[in-house]
Coordinates of C-alpha atoms in Angstrom, one line a residue:
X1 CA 0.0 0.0 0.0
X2 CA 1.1 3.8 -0.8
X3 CA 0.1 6.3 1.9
X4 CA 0.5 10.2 1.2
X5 CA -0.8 12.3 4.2
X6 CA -2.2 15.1 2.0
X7 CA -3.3 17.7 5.4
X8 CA -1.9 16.8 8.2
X9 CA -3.0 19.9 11.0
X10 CA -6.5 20.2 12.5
X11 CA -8.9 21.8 11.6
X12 CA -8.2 25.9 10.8
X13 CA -5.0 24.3 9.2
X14 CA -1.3 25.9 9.8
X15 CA -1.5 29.2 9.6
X16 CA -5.0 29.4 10.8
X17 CA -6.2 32.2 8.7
X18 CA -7.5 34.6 11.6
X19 CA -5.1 33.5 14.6
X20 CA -1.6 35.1 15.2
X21 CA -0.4 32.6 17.8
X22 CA 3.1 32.3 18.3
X23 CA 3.1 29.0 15.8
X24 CA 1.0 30.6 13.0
X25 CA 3.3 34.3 12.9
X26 CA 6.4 32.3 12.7
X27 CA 4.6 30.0 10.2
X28 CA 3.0 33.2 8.1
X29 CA 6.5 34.8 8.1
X30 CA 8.1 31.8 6.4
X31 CA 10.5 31.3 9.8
X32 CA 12.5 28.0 9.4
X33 CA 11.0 25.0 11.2
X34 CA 7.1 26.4 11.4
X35 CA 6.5 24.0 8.1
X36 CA 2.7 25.0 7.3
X37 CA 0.3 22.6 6.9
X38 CA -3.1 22.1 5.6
X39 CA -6.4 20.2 7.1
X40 CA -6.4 16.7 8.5
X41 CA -6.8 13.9 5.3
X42 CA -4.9 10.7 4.1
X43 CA -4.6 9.0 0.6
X44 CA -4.1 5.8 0.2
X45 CA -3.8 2.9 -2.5
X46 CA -3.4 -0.5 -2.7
X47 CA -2.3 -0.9 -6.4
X48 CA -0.4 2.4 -7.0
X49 CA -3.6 3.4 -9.3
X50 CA -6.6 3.6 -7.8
X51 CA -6.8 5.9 -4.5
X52 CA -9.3 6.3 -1.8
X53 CA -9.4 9.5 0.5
X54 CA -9.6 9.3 4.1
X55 CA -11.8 12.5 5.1
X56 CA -12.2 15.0 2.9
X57 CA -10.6 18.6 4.3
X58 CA -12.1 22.0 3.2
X59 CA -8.2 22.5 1.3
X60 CA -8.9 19.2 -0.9
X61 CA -8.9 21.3 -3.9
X62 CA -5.2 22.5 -3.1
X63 CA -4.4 19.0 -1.6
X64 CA -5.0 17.1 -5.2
X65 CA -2.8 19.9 -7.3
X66 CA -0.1 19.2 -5.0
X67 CA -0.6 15.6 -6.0
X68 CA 0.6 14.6 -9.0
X69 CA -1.4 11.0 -8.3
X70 CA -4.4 12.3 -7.4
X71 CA -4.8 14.9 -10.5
X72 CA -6.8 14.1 -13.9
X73 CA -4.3 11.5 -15.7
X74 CA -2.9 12.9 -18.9
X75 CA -3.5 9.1 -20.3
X76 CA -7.1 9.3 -19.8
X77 CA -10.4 10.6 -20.9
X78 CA -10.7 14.4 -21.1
X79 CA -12.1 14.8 -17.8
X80 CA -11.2 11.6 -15.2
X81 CA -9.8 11.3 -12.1
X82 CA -7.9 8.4 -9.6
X83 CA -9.5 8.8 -6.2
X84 CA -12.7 6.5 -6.6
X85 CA -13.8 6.9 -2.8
X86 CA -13.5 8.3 0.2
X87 CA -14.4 7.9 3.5
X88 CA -15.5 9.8 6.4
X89 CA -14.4 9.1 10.0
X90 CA -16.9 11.6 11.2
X91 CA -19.2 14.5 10.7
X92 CA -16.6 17.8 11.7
X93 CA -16.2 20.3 9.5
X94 CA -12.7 19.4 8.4
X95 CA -13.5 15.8 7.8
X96 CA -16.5 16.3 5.3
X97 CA -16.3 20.0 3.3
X98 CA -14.1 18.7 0.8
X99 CA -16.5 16.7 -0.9
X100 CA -18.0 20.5 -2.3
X101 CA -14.5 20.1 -4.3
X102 CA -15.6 17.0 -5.9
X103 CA -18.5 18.2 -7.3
X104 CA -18.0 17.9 -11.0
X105 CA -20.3 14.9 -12.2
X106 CA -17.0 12.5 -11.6
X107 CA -17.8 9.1 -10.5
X108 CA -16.7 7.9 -6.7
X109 CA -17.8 6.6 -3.7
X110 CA -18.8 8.4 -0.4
X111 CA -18.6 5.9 2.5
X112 CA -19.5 6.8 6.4
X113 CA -21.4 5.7 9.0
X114 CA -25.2 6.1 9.4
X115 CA -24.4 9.0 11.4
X116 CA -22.4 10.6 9.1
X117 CA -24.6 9.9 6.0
X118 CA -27.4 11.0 7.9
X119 CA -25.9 14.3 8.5
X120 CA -25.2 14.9 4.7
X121 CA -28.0 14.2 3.7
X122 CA -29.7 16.8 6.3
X123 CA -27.7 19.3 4.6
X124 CA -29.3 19.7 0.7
X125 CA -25.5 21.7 -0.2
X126 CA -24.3 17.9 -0.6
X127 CA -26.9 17.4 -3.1
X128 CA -24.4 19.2 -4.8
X129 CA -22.9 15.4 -5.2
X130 CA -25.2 13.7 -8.1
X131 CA -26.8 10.4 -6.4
X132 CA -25.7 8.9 -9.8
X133 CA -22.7 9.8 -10.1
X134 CA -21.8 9.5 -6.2
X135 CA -23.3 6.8 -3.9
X136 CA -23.4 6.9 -0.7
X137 CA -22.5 3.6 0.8
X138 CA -22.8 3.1 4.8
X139 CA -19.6 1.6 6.5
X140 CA -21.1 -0.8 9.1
X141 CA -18.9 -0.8 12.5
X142 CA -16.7 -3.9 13.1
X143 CA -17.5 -5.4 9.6
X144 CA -14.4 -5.4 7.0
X145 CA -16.0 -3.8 3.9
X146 CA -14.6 -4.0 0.3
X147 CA -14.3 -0.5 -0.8
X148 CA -15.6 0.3 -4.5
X149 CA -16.0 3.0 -6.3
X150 CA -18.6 2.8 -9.2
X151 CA -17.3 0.2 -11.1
X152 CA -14.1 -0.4 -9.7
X153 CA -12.6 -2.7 -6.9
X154 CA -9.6 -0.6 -5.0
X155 CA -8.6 -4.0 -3.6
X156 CA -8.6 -2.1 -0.5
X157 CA -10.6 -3.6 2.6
X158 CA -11.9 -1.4 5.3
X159 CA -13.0 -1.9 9.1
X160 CA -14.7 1.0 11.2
X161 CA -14.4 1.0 15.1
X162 CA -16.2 3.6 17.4
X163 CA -13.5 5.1 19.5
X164 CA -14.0 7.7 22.3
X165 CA -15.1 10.7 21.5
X166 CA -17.6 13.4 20.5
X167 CA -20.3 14.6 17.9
X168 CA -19.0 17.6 16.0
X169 CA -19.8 20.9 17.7
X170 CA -22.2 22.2 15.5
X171 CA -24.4 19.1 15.8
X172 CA -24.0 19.0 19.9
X173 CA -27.7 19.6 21.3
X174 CA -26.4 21.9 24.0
X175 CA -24.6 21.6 27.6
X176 CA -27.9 20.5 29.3
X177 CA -26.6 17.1 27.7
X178 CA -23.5 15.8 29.5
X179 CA -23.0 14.3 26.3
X180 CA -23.8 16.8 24.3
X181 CA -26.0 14.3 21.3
X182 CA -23.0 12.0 21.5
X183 CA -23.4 8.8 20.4
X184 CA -20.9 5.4 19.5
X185 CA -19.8 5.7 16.3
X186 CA -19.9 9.9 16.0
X187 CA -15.9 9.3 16.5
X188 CA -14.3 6.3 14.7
X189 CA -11.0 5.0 14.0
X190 CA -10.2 2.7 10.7
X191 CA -8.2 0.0 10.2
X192 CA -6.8 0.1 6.7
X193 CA -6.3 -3.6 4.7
X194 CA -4.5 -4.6 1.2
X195 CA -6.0 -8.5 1.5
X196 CA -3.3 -8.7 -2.2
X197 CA -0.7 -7.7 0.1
X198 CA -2.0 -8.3 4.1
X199 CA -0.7 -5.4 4.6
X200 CA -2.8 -3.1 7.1
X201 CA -2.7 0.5 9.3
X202 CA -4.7 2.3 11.7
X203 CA -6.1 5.7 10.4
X204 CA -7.5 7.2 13.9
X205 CA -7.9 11.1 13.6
X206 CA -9.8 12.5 16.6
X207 CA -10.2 10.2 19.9
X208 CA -10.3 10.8 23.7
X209 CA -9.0 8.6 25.0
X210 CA -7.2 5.0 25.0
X211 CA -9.5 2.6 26.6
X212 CA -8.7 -1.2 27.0
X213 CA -10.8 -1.9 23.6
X214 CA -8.9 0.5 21.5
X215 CA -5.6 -0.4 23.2
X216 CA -6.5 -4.0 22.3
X217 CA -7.0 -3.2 18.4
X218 CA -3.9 -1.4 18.3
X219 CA -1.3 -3.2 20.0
X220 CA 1.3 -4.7 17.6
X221 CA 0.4 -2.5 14.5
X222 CA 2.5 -2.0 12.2
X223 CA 1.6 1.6 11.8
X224 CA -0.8 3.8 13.4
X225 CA -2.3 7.6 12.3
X226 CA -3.3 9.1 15.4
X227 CA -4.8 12.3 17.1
X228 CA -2.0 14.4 17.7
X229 CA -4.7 17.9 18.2
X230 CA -2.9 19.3 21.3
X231 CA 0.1 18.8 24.0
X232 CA -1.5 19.7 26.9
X233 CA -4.9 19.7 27.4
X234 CA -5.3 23.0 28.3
X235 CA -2.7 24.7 26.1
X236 CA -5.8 26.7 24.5
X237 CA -6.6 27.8 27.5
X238 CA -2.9 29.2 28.7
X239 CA -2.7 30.8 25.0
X240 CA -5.8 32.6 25.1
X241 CA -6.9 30.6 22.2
X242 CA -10.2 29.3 23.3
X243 CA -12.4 28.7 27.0
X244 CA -11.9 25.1 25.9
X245 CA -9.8 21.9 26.6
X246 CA -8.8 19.1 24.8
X247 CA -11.3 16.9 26.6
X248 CA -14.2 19.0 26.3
X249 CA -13.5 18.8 22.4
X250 CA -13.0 15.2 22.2
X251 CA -9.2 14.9 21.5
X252 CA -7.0 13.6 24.5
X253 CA -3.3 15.3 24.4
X254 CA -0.2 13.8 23.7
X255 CA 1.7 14.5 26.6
X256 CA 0.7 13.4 30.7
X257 CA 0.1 10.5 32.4
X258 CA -3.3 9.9 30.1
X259 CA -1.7 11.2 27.2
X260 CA -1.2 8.9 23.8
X261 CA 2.9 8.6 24.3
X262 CA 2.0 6.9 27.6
X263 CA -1.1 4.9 26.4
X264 CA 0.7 3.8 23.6
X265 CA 4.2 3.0 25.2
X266 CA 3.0 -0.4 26.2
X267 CA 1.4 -1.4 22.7
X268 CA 4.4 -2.1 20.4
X269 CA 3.4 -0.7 17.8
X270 CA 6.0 0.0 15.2
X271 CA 5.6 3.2 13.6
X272 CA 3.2 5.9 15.5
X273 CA 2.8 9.2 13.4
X274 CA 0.4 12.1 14.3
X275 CA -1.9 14.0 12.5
X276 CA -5.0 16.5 13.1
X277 CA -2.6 18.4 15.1
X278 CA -3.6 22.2 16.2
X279 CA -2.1 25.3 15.3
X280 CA -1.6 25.8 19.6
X281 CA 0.6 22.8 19.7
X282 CA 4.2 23.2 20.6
X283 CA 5.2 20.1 18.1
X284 CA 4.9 22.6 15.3
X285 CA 7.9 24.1 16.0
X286 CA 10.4 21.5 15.1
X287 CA 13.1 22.8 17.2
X288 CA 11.0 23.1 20.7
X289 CA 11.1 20.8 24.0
X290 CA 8.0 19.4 22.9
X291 CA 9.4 18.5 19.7
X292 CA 12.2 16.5 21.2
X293 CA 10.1 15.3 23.5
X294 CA 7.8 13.9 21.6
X295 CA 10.4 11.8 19.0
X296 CA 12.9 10.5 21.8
X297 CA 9.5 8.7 22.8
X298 CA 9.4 7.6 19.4
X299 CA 6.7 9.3 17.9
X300 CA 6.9 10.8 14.4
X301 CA 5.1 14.5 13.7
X302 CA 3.1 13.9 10.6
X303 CA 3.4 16.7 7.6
X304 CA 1.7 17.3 4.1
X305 CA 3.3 15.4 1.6
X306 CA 4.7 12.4 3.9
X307 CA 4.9 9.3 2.1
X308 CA 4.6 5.5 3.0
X309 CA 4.9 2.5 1.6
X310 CA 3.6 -0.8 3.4

C-alpha cells in the first residue's frame, strides 16, 4: 500500500487564517521549522492506481494539485480522475467539506457511518454530489467492507471502530446534555487492509481517549495515524486561544500520564505518526522541548506530503 498524508494539522489548518499565535506568525513569516500545513486527510492505495481519501478537508482542492497522483491522468479521458472513494471518519467540519471540491459529475464513492450519512443528507449543499454519479455507501462498524468506487474494486478492505469521543460541535444539542447528542460511532477509528498484500494500518484522527478496547485493536500494529490535536490539554486555554480543553472537544493530548505517548508505550506498535494536530501545539515548531520530547519517545510529527509504503 502507498500512503501520502495530503493535510496533516486540524482543523483551521497551519496558519490558521485569523489566529496570530506564536506557531501561526512564525509560520505566516516563512520562519525555518514552522513548516505550514493544511487540514487533516490521508490518501491511500493498494495498487499504485486507484486511490481512496480518508476524510475529505475543506483544502482538498489545493491537496490534489499538489498531487501529481491524485490529478486528472494525462492518459485518460478528457475529464477523469484516480480517487474513486472516500471515507469519512466523522461528521466535523474538516472531515467532510471537501466533498464540495468534488462536485463535478465524476464518479466515486462516499462511505460513512449512518451518522455521518445522515448528516449529509440533512444538509441539501451535498446534493451538490449527483446520487448517480456518487453513492453513498454506509460503513457498518466492526465489519471489514470491500471499498468500491462505481465500477471499480480498489482491492482495498476497510473496518470502522467507534473510539471515544464526541459529535461535532455544530451538531451538539447543548450543555444540558453531558453528552452533548454523542453517540458510538460519532468518533471512529479505521483499520486500513491490502487482502493482495495483508498489509494493514490504523487511520484514527480524533479520539479521547485510549480505553482497553482501543488499546487492544492497536497493539502490535504496524503503523498507526493518530490524534496528535494538542500537548496539553489545556494549552488553548494558557494561549488565550479558546475557553476550551482538549477533553471537552474530544481529543486527548499527547503529553501526561493519560496522554497517547503513555497509552501507547506499552502497545508495540511499530511506527506511530500524528496528524489532526492544532495550530496551539508546541510540536509545530520542530526545534521546541516538545518536539524532542515527543520523538525521543518515538513518535513521528506527521506533515503534508509524507509518504509510506507498506
Amino acid at each position: 500500500m502507498r500512503i501520502r498524508i495530503l493535510g496533516a494539522a486540524a482543523g483551521g489548518g497551519f496558519p490558521q487564517w485569523n489566529c496570530n499565535c506564536l506557531n501561526c506568525a512564525k509560520a505566516r513569516a516563512g520562519t525555518p521549522g514552522f513548516r505550514p500545513r493544511t487540514q487533516c486527510s490521508l490518501a491511500v492505495s493498494g495498487n499504485g492506481r486507484d486511490w481512496v481519501l480518508l476524510n475529505t478537508a475543506p483544502d482538498l482542492r489545493q491537496q490534489i494539485n499538489e498531487t501529481p497522483e491524485l490529478g486528472a491522468q494525462a492518459d485518460g479521458p478528457l475529464r477523469n480522475s484516480p480517487i474513486k472513494a472516500a471515507v469519512l471518519t466523522g461528521g466535523d467540519v474538516d472531515f467532510i467539506a471537501g466533498l464540495l471540491n468534488l462536485r463535478e459529475l465524476q464518479p466515486f464513492a462516499v462511505y460513512g457511518s449512518s451518522r455521518v450519512l445522515a448528516t449529509l443528507a440533512d444538509n441539501s449543499v451535498f446534493n451538490v454530489l449527483n446520487a448517480d454519479y456518487v453513492p453513498r455507501m454506509e460503513l457498518a462498524l466492526d465489519t471489514p467492507t470491500p471499498i468500491e468506487g462505481p465500477g471499480v474494486d480498489t482491492g482495498l478492505v476497510i473496518e470502522a471502530f467507534a473510539v471515544p469521543g464526541k459529535i461535532a460541535l455544530y451538531l451538539e444539542s447543548g450543555a444540558a446534555n453531558n453528552n452533548y447528542g454523542s453517540r458510538e460511532g460519532d468518533a471512529i477509528g479505521l483499520k486500513v487492509s491490502s487482502p493482495a498484500s495483508g498489509k494493514h494500518f490504523f487511520y484514527v484522527p480524533g479520539c479521547a481517549e485510549v480505553d482497553e478496547e482501543l488499546a487492544g485493536r492497536l497493539k502490535g500494529a504496524p503503523l498507526v495515524f493518530f490524534d496528535g490535536t494538542l500537548y496539553t490539554d489545556d494549552e488553548m486555554l494558557k494561549q488565550g486561544l479558546m475557553q476550551k480543553t482538549g477533553q471537552r472537544m474530544g481529543h486527548m493530548s499527547i503529553s501526561g500520564e493519560q496522554g497517547s505517548i503513555a497509552a501507547f508505550a506499552p502497545l508495540d506498535v511499530s511506527r506511530r505518526i500524528y496528524v489532526h494536530i492544532n495550530n496551539s501545539n508546541p510540536v509545530l515548531n520542530d526545534n521546541s522541548a516538545e518536539r524532542r520530547a515527543t520523538e525521543a519517545s518515538g513518535w513521528e510529527v506527521g506533515y503534508d506530503g509524507m509518504e509510506i509504503d507498506l
